[in-house]
């Protein structure tokens, strides 16, 4: 029996030390019990501020930034490619996999960098404390909604986009809710639920005004009902939360680049241009495969 005493003592020490560790996690140094979820909230707040620096709010008829996404760790190659076409432009990377051009209007028309997976062209930058207020600000700045028609608030590009979207065919608008963590293919990025709710609010607002935001007719197929997507003209609204109260948004008429009937630029099928294979496999043999 004496031979087993050291083992029993060791097992007892392991059990009691584990209990103490768990106790330390539940209590503060002053002896007060921690609130449940306090650690998760503090960690989430730190992750939400990873976009640095946050962009300034856009003004009516002022410059609008353009964003490009790329495979993270290739930001430098993408920046060099952009600077070769626009050497006087200010180009930065505020987040892994995301590149910002301060004035998107200075880029050549149809500019499609090799290292870019997706383009978010000529964005407006707005802020709001709640989901509803962010959606209202996006609608006001991007599509001249609310008081944007008043003198001093009117933006020429927003008015043009509003008129074009009103005449767009039914069901031709696609909305992508985005957050910076998606640029690194994170499975559950911070703020994605909030971004989705902002886009849902925008969709409900736009259904009342724009036929493009209303659901297309369904066609009965062998495997079940399928939405009939309009051929030709397609629109894409991209909304990215860069902090809980600040968002960028871009509305663009997509160009069909072919040869497939779903091949549009900006990419309609995959948010941020990230194909499903990228979420399963982080390493591909050739960089150009990421864009195919």
Coordinates of N, CA, C and O in Angstrom, one line a residue, residues 121-222:
X121 N -16.2 49.7 -55.0 CA -15.8 51.0 -55.6 C -16.6 52.2 -55.0 O -17.8 52.1 -54.6
X122 N -15.9 53.3 -55.0 CA -16.4 54.6 -54.6 C -17.4 54.5 -53.4 O -18.6 54.7 -53.6
X123 N -16.9 54.3 -52.3 CA -17.7 54.0 -51.1 C -18.1 55.4 -50.4 O -17.3 56.3 -50.4
X124 N -19.2 55.4 -49.8 CA -19.6 56.4 -48.8 C -19.3 55.9 -47.4 O -19.3 54.7 -47.2
X125 N -18.9 56.8 -46.5 CA -18.6 56.4 -45.2 C -19.5 57.1 -44.2 O -19.6 58.3 -44.3
X126 N -20.3 56.4 -43.5 CA -21.3 56.9 -42.6 C -21.2 56.3 -41.2 O -20.5 55.3 -41.0
X127 N -21.8 57.0 -40.2 CA -21.8 56.5 -38.9 C -23.2 56.5 -38.3 O -24.1 57.3 -38.7
X128 N -23.5 55.7 -37.3 CA -24.8 55.7 -36.6 C -24.7 54.8 -35.3 O -23.9 53.8 -35.3
X129 N -25.4 55.2 -34.3 CA -25.4 54.5 -33.1 C -26.1 53.1 -33.1 O -25.8 52.2 -32.4
X130 N -27.2 53.1 -33.9 CA -28.0 51.9 -33.9 C -28.0 51.3 -35.3 O -27.6 51.9 -36.3
X131 N -28.6 50.1 -35.5 CA -28.7 49.4 -36.8 C -29.6 50.2 -37.7 O -29.3 50.5 -38.9
X132 N -30.7 50.7 -37.2 CA -31.6 51.6 -37.9 C -31.0 52.8 -38.4 O -31.1 53.2 -39.6
X133 N -30.2 53.5 -37.5 CA -29.6 54.8 -37.9 C -28.5 54.6 -39.0 O -28.3 55.4 -39.9
X134 N -27.8 53.5 -38.9 CA -26.7 53.2 -39.9 C -27.4 53.0 -41.3 O -27.0 53.5 -42.3
X135 N -28.5 52.2 -41.3 CA -29.2 51.9 -42.5 C -29.8 53.2 -43.1 O -29.7 53.4 -44.3
X136 N -30.3 54.1 -42.3 CA -30.8 55.4 -42.8 C -29.7 56.3 -43.4 O -29.9 56.9 -44.4
X137 N -28.6 56.3 -42.7 CA -27.4 57.1 -43.2 C -26.9 56.5 -44.5 O -26.5 57.3 -45.4
X138 N -26.9 55.2 -44.6 CA -26.4 54.6 -45.9 C -27.4 55.0 -47.0 O -27.0 55.4 -48.1
X139 N -28.7 54.9 -46.8 CA -29.7 55.3 -47.8 C -29.6 56.7 -48.2 O -29.7 57.1 -49.3
X140 N -29.4 57.6 -47.2 CA -29.3 59.0 -47.4 C -28.0 59.4 -48.2 O -28.1 60.1 -49.2
X141 N -26.9 58.8 -47.9 CA -25.6 59.2 -48.5 C -25.5 58.5 -49.9 O -24.9 59.1 -50.8
X142 N -26.0 57.3 -50.0 CA -25.7 56.5 -51.2 C -26.8 56.7 -52.3 O -26.5 56.7 -53.5
X143 N -28.1 56.9 -51.9 CA -29.2 57.0 -52.8 C -30.1 58.2 -52.6 O -31.2 58.2 -53.0
X144 N -29.5 59.2 -52.0 CA -30.2 60.5 -51.8 C -31.5 60.3 -51.1 O -32.5 60.9 -51.5
X145 N -31.6 59.5 -50.1 CA -32.8 59.3 -49.3 C -32.9 60.3 -48.2 O -32.0 61.0 -47.8
X146 N -34.1 60.3 -47.6 CA -34.4 61.2 -46.5 C -34.2 62.7 -46.8 O -34.7 63.2 -47.8
X147 N -33.4 63.4 -46.0 CA -33.2 64.8 -46.3 C -32.0 65.2 -47.2 O -31.6 66.3 -47.3
X148 N -31.5 64.1 -48.0 CA -30.4 64.3 -48.9 C -30.8 65.2 -50.1 O -29.9 65.7 -50.8
X149 N -32.1 65.4 -50.3 CA -32.5 66.2 -51.4 C -32.5 67.7 -51.1 O -32.7 68.5 -52.0
X150 N -32.3 68.1 -49.8 CA -32.3 69.5 -49.4 C -31.0 70.1 -49.9 O -30.0 69.5 -50.1
X151 N -31.1 71.5 -50.2 CA -29.9 72.2 -50.6 C -28.8 72.1 -49.6 O -29.0 72.1 -48.4
X152 N -27.6 71.8 -50.1 CA -26.4 71.6 -49.3 C -26.1 70.2 -48.9 O -25.0 69.8 -48.6
X153 N -27.2 69.3 -49.0 CA -27.0 67.9 -48.7 C -27.0 67.0 -50.0 O -26.8 65.8 -49.9
X154 N -27.3 67.7 -51.1 CA -27.5 66.9 -52.4 C -26.2 66.5 -53.0 O -25.3 67.3 -53.2
X155 N -26.0 65.2 -53.3 CA -24.8 64.7 -53.9 C -25.2 64.2 -55.3 O -26.1 63.4 -55.5
X156 N -24.5 64.7 -56.3 CA -24.8 64.5 -57.7 C -24.8 63.0 -58.0 O -25.7 62.4 -58.7
X157 N -23.7 62.3 -57.5 CA -23.6 60.8 -57.9 C -24.7 60.0 -57.2 O -25.2 59.1 -57.8
X158 N -25.1 60.4 -56.0 CA -26.2 59.7 -55.3 C -27.5 59.9 -56.1 O -28.3 58.9 -56.2
X159 N -27.8 61.1 -56.6 CA -29.0 61.3 -57.4 C -29.0 60.5 -58.7 O -30.0 59.9 -59.1
X160 N -27.9 60.4 -59.3 CA -27.7 59.6 -60.6 C -28.0 58.1 -60.3 O -28.7 57.4 -61.0
X161 N -27.4 57.6 -59.2 CA -27.6 56.2 -58.8 C -29.0 55.9 -58.4 O -29.6 54.9 -58.7
X162 N -29.7 56.9 -57.8 CA -31.1 56.7 -57.4 C -31.9 56.5 -58.7 O -32.8 55.6 -58.7
X163 N -31.7 57.4 -59.6 CA -32.5 57.3 -60.9 C -32.3 56.0 -61.6 O -33.2 55.4 -62.2
X164 N -31.0 55.6 -61.6 CA -30.7 54.4 -62.4 C -31.3 53.1 -61.7 O -31.8 52.2 -62.3
X165 N -31.2 53.1 -60.3 CA -31.8 51.9 -59.6 C -33.3 51.9 -59.7 O -33.8 50.8 -59.7
X166 N -33.9 53.0 -59.8 CA -35.4 53.0 -59.9 C -35.9 52.3 -61.1 O -36.9 51.6 -61.1
X167 N -35.1 52.5 -62.2 CA -35.5 51.8 -63.5 C -34.9 50.5 -63.7 O -35.1 49.8 -64.7
X168 N -34.1 50.0 -62.7 CA -33.5 48.6 -62.9 C -34.6 47.5 -62.8 O -35.6 47.7 -62.1
X169 N -34.4 46.4 -63.5 CA -35.4 45.4 -63.5 C -35.6 44.7 -62.1 O -34.7 44.8 -61.3
X170 N -36.8 44.1 -61.9 CA -37.1 43.5 -60.7 C -36.2 42.4 -60.3 O -35.9 41.5 -61.2
X171 N -35.7 42.4 -59.1 CA -34.9 41.3 -58.6 C -33.4 41.4 -59.0 O -32.7 40.5 -58.8
X172 N -33.0 42.5 -59.6 CA -31.6 42.7 -60.1 C -30.6 43.1 -59.0 O -29.4 43.2 -59.3
X173 N -31.1 43.5 -57.8 CA -30.2 44.0 -56.8 C -29.8 42.8 -55.8 O -30.6 42.1 -55.3
X174 N -28.5 42.7 -55.6 CA -27.9 41.8 -54.6 C -27.2 42.6 -53.5 O -26.6 43.6 -53.8
X175 N -27.4 42.2 -52.2 CA -26.8 42.9 -51.1 C -25.9 42.0 -50.4 O -26.2 40.8 -50.1
X176 N -24.6 42.4 -50.1 CA -23.6 41.7 -49.4 C -23.3 42.3 -48.1 O -22.8 43.4 -48.0
X177 N -23.7 41.7 -46.9 CA -23.2 42.2 -45.6 C -21.8 41.8 -45.4 O -21.5 40.6 -45.5
X178 N -20.9 42.7 -45.0 CA -19.5 42.4 -44.9 C -19.0 43.0 -43.6 O -19.5 43.9 -43.0
X179 N -17.9 42.3 -43.2 CA -17.1 42.8 -42.0 C -15.6 42.5 -42.3 O -15.3 41.6 -43.2
X180 N -14.7 43.2 -41.7 CA -13.3 43.0 -42.1 C -12.8 41.6 -41.8 O -11.9 41.1 -42.6
X181 N -13.3 40.9 -40.8 CA -12.8 39.6 -40.5 C -13.0 38.6 -41.6 O -12.3 37.6 -41.7
X182 N -14.0 38.9 -42.5 CA -14.2 38.0 -43.7 C -13.0 38.0 -44.7 O -12.8 37.1 -45.4
X183 N -12.2 39.1 -44.6 CA -11.1 39.2 -45.5 C -10.0 38.1 -45.2 O -9.2 37.8 -46.0
X184 N -10.0 37.6 -43.9 CA -9.1 36.6 -43.5 C -9.8 35.2 -43.5 O -9.3 34.3 -42.9
X185 N -11.0 35.1 -44.1 CA -11.8 33.9 -44.1 C -12.1 33.4 -42.7 O -12.2 32.2 -42.5
X186 N -12.4 34.2 -41.8 CA -12.8 33.8 -40.5 C -14.1 33.2 -40.5 O -15.1 33.7 -41.1
X187 N -14.4 32.0 -39.9 CA -15.7 31.3 -40.0 C -16.8 32.1 -39.2 O -17.9 32.1 -39.7
X188 N -16.5 32.8 -38.1 CA -17.5 33.6 -37.4 C -16.9 34.9 -37.1 O -16.5 35.2 -35.9
X189 N -16.8 35.8 -38.1 CA -16.2 37.1 -37.8 C -17.0 38.0 -36.9 O -18.2 38.0 -36.9
X190 N -16.3 38.9 -36.2 CA -17.0 39.8 -35.3 C -17.8 40.8 -36.1 O -17.5 41.2 -37.2
X191 N -19.0 41.1 -35.6 CA -19.9 42.1 -36.2 C -20.7 41.6 -37.4 O -21.5 42.4 -37.9
X192 N -20.5 40.3 -37.8 CA -21.2 39.9 -39.0 C -22.7 39.9 -38.8 O -23.5 40.2 -39.7
X193 N -23.2 39.5 -37.6 CA -24.6 39.5 -37.3 C -25.2 40.9 -37.4 O -26.3 41.1 -37.9
X194 N -24.4 41.9 -36.9 CA -24.9 43.3 -36.9 C -24.9 43.8 -38.4 O -25.9 44.5 -38.8
X195 N -23.9 43.4 -39.2 CA -23.9 43.8 -40.6 C -25.1 43.2 -41.3 O -25.7 43.9 -42.2
X196 N -25.4 42.0 -41.0 CA -26.6 41.3 -41.7 C -27.9 42.0 -41.3 O -28.7 42.2 -42.2
X197 N -28.0 42.5 -40.1 CA -29.2 43.2 -39.7 C -29.3 44.5 -40.3 O -30.4 45.0 -40.7
X198 N -28.2 45.2 -40.5 CA -28.2 46.5 -41.3 C -28.7 46.3 -42.7 O -29.5 47.0 -43.2
X199 N -28.2 45.2 -43.3 CA -28.6 45.0 -44.7 C -30.0 44.5 -44.8 O -30.7 44.9 -45.8
X200 N -30.5 43.8 -43.8 CA -31.9 43.4 -43.8 C -32.8 44.7 -43.7 O -33.9 44.8 -44.3
X201 N -32.4 45.6 -42.9 CA -33.1 46.9 -42.7 C -33.1 47.7 -44.0 O -34.1 48.2 -44.4
X202 N -32.0 47.7 -44.7 CA -31.9 48.4 -46.0 C -32.8 47.7 -47.0 O -33.4 48.4 -47.8
X203 N -32.8 46.4 -47.0 CA -33.6 45.7 -48.0 C -35.1 46.0 -47.8 O -35.8 46.3 -48.8
X204 N -35.6 46.1 -46.6 CA -37.0 46.4 -46.3 C -37.3 47.8 -46.7 O -38.4 48.1 -47.3
X205 N -36.3 48.8 -46.5 CA -36.5 50.1 -47.0 C -36.6 50.2 -48.5 O -37.4 50.9 -49.1
X206 N -35.7 49.5 -49.2 CA -35.6 49.7 -50.6 C -36.7 49.0 -51.4 O -37.0 49.3 -52.5
X207 N -37.3 47.9 -50.8 CA -38.4 47.3 -51.4 C -39.6 48.2 -51.7 O -40.3 48.0 -52.7
X208 N -39.7 49.2 -50.9 CA -40.8 50.1 -51.1 C -40.6 51.1 -52.2 O -41.6 51.7 -52.7
X209 N -39.4 51.3 -52.7 CA -39.1 52.3 -53.7 C -38.5 51.7 -55.0 O -38.9 52.1 -56.1
X210 N -37.7 50.6 -54.8 CA -37.0 50.1 -56.0 C -37.4 48.7 -56.3 O -37.3 47.8 -55.5
X211 N -38.0 48.5 -57.5 CA -38.3 47.1 -57.9 C -37.2 46.2 -57.9 O -37.3 44.9 -57.7
X212 N -35.9 46.7 -58.1 CA -34.7 45.8 -58.1 C -34.5 45.1 -56.8 O -34.0 44.0 -56.8
X213 N -35.0 45.7 -55.7 CA -34.9 45.1 -54.4 C -36.0 44.1 -54.1 O -35.9 43.4 -53.0
X214 N -37.0 44.0 -54.9 CA -38.0 43.0 -54.6 C -37.7 41.6 -55.2 O -36.9 41.5 -56.2
X215 N -38.3 40.6 -54.6 CA -37.9 39.3 -55.0 C -38.4 38.9 -56.4 O -39.6 39.3 -56.8
X216 N -37.6 38.2 -57.1 CA -38.0 37.8 -58.5 C -39.0 36.7 -58.4 O -39.2 36.0 -57.3
X217 N -39.6 36.4 -59.5 CA -40.6 35.2 -59.6 C -39.8 33.9 -59.4 O -38.6 33.8 -59.8
X218 N -40.5 32.9 -59.0 CA -39.9 31.6 -58.8 C -40.3 30.7 -60.0 O -41.5 30.8 -60.5
X219 N -39.4 29.9 -60.4 CA -39.7 28.9 -61.5 C -39.6 27.5 -61.0 O -38.7 27.2 -60.3
X220 N -40.7 26.7 -61.2 CA -40.7 25.4 -60.7 C -39.8 24.5 -61.5 O -39.9 24.3 -62.7
X221 N -38.8 23.9 -60.8 CA -37.8 23.0 -61.4 C -38.0 21.6 -60.8 O -38.8 21.4 -59.9
X222 N -37.3 20.6 -61.4 CA -37.4 19.3 -60.9 C -36.9 19.1 -59.4 O -37.5 18.4 -58.7

